[in-house]
Coordinates of C-alpha atoms and ligand atoms in Angstrom, one line a residue:
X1 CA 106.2 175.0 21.2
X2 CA 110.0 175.0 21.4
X3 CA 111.9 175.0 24.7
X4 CA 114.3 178.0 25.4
X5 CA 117.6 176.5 26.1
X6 CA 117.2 177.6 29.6
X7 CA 114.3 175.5 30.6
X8 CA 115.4 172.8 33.0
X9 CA 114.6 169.4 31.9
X10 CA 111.9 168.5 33.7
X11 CA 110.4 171.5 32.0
X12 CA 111.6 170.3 28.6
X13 CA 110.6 166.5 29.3
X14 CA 107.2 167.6 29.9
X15 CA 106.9 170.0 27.0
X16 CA 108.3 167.4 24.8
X17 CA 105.3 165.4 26.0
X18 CA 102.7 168.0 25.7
X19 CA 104.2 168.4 22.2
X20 CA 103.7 164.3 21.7
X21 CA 100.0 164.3 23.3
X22 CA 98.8 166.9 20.6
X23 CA 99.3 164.8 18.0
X24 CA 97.8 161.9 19.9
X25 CA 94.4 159.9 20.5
X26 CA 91.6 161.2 22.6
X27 CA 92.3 158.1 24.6
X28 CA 96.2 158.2 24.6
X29 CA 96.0 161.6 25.6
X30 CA 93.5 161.2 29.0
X31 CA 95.6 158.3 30.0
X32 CA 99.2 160.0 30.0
X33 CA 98.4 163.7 30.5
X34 CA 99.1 165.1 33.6
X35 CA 101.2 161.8 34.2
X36 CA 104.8 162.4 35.6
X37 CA 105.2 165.9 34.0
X38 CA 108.4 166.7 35.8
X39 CA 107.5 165.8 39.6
X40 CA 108.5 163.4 42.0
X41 CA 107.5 160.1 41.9
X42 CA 106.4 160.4 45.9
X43 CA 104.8 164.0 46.5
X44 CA 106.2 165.9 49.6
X45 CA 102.3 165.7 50.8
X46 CA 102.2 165.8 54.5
X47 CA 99.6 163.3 55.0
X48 CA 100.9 159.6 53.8
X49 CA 99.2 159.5 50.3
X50 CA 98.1 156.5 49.1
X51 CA 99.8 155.3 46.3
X52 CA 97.9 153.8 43.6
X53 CA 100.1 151.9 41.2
X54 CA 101.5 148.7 40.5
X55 CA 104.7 149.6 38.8
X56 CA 106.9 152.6 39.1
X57 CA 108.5 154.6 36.8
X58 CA 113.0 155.6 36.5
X59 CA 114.2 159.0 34.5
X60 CA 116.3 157.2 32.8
X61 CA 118.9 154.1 33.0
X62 CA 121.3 155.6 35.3
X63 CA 118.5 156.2 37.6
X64 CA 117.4 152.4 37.3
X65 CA 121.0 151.3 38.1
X66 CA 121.1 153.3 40.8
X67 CA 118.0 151.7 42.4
X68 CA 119.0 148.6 42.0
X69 CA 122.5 149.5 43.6
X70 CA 120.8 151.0 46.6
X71 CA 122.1 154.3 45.5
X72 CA 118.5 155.8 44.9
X73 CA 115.2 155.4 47.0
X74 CA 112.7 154.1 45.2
X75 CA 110.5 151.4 44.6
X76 CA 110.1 149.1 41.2
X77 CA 106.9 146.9 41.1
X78 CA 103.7 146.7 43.7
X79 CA 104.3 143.4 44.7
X80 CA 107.3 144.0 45.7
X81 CA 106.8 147.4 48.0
X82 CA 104.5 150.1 48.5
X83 CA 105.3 153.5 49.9
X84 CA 101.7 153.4 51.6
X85 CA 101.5 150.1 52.8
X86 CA 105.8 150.9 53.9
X87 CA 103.9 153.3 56.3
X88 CA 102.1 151.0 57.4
X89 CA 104.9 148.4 58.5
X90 CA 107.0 151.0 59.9
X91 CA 103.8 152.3 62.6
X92 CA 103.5 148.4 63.5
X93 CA 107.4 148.3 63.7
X94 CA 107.2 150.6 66.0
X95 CA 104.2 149.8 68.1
X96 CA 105.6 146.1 68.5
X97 CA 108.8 147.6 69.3
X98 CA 110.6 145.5 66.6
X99 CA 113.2 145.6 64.2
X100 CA 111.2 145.1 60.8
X101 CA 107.6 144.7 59.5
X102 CA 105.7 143.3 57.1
X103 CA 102.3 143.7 56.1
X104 CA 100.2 141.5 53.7
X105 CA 97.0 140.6 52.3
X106 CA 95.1 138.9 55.6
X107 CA 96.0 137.4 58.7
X108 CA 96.0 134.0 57.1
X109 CA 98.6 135.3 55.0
X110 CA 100.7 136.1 57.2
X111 CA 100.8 133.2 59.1
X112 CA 100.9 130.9 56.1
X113 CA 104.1 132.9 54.7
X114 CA 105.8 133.1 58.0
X115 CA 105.2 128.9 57.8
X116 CA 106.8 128.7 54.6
X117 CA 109.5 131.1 55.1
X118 CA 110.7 130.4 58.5
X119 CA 110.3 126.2 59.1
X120 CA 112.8 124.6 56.8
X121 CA 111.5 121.5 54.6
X122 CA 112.2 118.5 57.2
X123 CA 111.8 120.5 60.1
X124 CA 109.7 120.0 63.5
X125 CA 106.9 122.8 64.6
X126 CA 105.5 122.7 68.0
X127 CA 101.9 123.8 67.7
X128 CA 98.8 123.9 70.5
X129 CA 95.8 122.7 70.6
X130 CA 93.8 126.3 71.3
X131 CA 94.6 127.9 67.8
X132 CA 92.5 129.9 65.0
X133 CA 91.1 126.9 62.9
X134 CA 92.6 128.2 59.7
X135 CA 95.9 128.1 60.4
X136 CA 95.4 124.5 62.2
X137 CA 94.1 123.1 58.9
X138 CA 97.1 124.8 57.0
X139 CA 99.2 123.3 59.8
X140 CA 97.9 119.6 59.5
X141 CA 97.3 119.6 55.8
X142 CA 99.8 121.8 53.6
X143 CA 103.2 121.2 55.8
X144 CA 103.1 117.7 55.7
X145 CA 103.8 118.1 51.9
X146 CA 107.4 119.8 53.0
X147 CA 107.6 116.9 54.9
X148 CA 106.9 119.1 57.9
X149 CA 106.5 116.8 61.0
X150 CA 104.4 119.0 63.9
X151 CA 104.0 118.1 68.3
X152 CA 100.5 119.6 69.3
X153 CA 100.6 120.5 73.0
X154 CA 98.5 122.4 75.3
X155 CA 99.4 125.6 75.7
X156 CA 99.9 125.7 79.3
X157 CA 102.0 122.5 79.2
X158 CA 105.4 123.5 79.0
X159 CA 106.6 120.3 80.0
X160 CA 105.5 119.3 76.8
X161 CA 107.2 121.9 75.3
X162 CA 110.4 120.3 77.1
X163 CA 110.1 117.2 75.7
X164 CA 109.4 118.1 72.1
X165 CA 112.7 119.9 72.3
X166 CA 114.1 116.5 73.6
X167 CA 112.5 114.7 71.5
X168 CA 112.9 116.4 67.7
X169 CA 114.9 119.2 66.1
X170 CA 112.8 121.8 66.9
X171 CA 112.4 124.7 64.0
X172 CA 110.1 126.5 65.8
X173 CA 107.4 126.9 68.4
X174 CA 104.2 128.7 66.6
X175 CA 101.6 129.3 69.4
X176 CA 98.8 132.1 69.8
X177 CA 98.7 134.2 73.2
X178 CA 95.9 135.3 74.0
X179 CA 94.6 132.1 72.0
X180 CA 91.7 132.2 70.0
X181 CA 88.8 131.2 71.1
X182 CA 89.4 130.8 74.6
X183 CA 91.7 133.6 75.6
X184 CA 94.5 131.8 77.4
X185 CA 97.8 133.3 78.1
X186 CA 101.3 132.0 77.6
X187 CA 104.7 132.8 79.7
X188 CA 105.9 134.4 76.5
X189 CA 109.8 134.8 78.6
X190 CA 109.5 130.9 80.4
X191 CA 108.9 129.6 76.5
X192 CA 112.1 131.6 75.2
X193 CA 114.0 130.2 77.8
X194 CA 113.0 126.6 77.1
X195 CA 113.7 127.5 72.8
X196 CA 116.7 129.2 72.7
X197 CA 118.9 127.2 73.9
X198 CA 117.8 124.5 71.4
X199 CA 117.6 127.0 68.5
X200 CA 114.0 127.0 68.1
X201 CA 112.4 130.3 67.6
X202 CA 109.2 131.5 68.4
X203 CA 106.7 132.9 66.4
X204 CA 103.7 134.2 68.8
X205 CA 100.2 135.1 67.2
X206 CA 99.1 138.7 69.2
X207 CA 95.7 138.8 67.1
X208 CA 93.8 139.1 70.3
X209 CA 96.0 141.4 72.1
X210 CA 97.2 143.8 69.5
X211 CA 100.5 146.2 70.8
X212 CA 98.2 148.3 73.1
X213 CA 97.9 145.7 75.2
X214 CA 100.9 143.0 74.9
X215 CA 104.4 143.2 72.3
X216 CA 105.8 139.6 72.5
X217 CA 109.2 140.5 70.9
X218 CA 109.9 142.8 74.5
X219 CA 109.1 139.7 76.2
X220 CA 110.9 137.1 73.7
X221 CA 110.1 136.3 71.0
X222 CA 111.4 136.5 68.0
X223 CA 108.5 137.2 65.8
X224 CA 104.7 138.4 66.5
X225 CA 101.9 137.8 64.2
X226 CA 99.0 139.5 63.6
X227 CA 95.0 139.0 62.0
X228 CA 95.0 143.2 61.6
X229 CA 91.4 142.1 60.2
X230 CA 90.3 141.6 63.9
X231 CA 91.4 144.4 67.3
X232 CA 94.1 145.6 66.0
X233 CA 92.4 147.5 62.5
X234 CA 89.2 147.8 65.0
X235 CA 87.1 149.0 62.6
X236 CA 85.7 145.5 60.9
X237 CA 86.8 147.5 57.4
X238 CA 89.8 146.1 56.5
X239 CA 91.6 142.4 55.6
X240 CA 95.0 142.3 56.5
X241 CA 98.0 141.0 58.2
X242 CA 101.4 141.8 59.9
X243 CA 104.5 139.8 60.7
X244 CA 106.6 141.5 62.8
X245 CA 110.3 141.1 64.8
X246 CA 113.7 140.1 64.6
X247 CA 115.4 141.8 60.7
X248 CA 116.7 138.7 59.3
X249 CA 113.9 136.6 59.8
X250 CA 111.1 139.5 58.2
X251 CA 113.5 139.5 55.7
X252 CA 113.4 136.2 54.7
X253 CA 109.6 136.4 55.1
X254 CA 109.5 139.2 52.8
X255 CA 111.7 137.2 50.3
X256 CA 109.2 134.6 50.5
X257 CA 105.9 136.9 50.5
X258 CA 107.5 138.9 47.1
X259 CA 107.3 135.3 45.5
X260 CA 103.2 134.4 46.6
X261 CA 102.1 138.2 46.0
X262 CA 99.6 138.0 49.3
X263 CA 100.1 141.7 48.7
X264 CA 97.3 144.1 50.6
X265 CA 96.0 146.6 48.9
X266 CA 97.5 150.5 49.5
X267 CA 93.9 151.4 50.4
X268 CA 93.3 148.8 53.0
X269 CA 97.1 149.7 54.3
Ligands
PLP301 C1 94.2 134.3 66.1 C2 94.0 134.4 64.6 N1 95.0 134.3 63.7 C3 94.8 134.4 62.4 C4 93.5 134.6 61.9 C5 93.3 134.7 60.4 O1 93.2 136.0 60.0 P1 92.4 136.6 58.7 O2 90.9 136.3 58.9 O3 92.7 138.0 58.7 O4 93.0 135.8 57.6 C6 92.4 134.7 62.8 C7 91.0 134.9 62.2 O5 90.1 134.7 62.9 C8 92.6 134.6 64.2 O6 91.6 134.7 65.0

């Protein structure tokens, strides 16, 4: 049926569709009916709704260019953002009280792509000794290959930590608190003292608090990590991760975490 030259043209657009399906396959025509007829991309639902795609779609080309010119909101590919899982990031944001968030596939994930991201090939990490296995073993086996040189230290030795600052160019100091397994606590503000002045930053691990109960970036540091798998999703339901802190440095996570696709799923965000 013809448009009247009234119709606005979402109204057309989908008409013109409707017109297109008719003539289609059974199969065509249950896989783009109802699709995109003229609404927003992003419903006005009250409730965040999660967004099951991996690929968004633009009117037209103006619409693209203006996307990519930051001129209209949007998003482009699943990997690369996700209005549920953006939800997410921007609760954890705020509970950690930091400037940006991230969230990804697993805890693993995210400690893996903070590595990567935020210690420069030929750097120095200072580690500890009490530290989830997994990201030990990343630690000790996958860095090295970046020529990644790492000072394991105890975590309540901070005269350790002074002398690995002598001693190398520290990148950064990566250390859990509360550790896992045994639950030890770190001077979160005594550690930023002894790193900043030797521009190393520090990356805590808050798996075993979660926000509720301690947000490292108010006392320091300049990036929190999380296993949202364990306390801090609660429910023993979901995989994921969160990196947390200081803009520049999520940022360059996030640049980093667009190129190995630990994405989590919009369900489990
Ligand atoms: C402190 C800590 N960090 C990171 C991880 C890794 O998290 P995930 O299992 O979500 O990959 C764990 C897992 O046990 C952990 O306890």
């Amino acid at each position: 049926m013809a448009n009247s030259g009234s119709a606005d043209a979402a109204t057309n657009g989908a008409s013109v569709r409707a017109d297109r399906l008719a003539a289609a396959s059974d199969a065509t025509r249950a896989v783009h009916a109802g699709e995109r007829a003229g609404r927003p991309r992003v419903s006005d639902s009250l409730t965040t709704p999660i967004v099951q795609t991996s690929t968004y779609a633009f009117q037209d080309t103006a619409e693209l260019l203006a996307y990519l010119e930051g001129r209209h909101a949007s998003y482009e590919y699943g990997r690369l953002g996700n209005p549920t899982t953006r939800a997410c990031e921007e609760k954890i944001c705020e509970l950690e009280c930091a400037e940006e968030c991230l969230v990804s596939s697993s805890g693993m994930n995210a400690a893996t792509t903070m590595l990567l991201a935020l210690v420069p090939a030929g750097g120095h990490l200072v580690t500890t000794t009490d530290c989830y296995q997994g990201t030990q073993r990343f630690i000790e086996t996958v860095l090295p290959k970046m020529g990644i040189s790492t000072t394991v230290i105890d975590p309540s030795d901070l005269a350790a930590l002074e002398r690995a600052l002598e001693e190398h160019p520290v990148s950064m100091f990566f250390l859990e608190s509360p550790t896992n397994p045994f639950m030890r606590c770190v001077d979160i503000p005594r550690v930023k003292e002894l790193c900043a002045p030797k521009g190393a930053i520090v990356v805590i691990d808050s798996t075993f608090a979660t926000p509720i109960n301690q947000r490292p970036v108010t006392l320091g540091a300049d990036v929190v990590i999380h296993s949202a798998t364990k306390y801090l999703a609660g429910h023993h339901d979901v995989l994921a991760g969160a990196i947390a802190g200081k803009a520049e440095l999520v940022a360059a996570v996030r640049k980093m975490h667009h190129m190995l696709g630990g994405i989590i799923d919009p369900h489990a965000a």
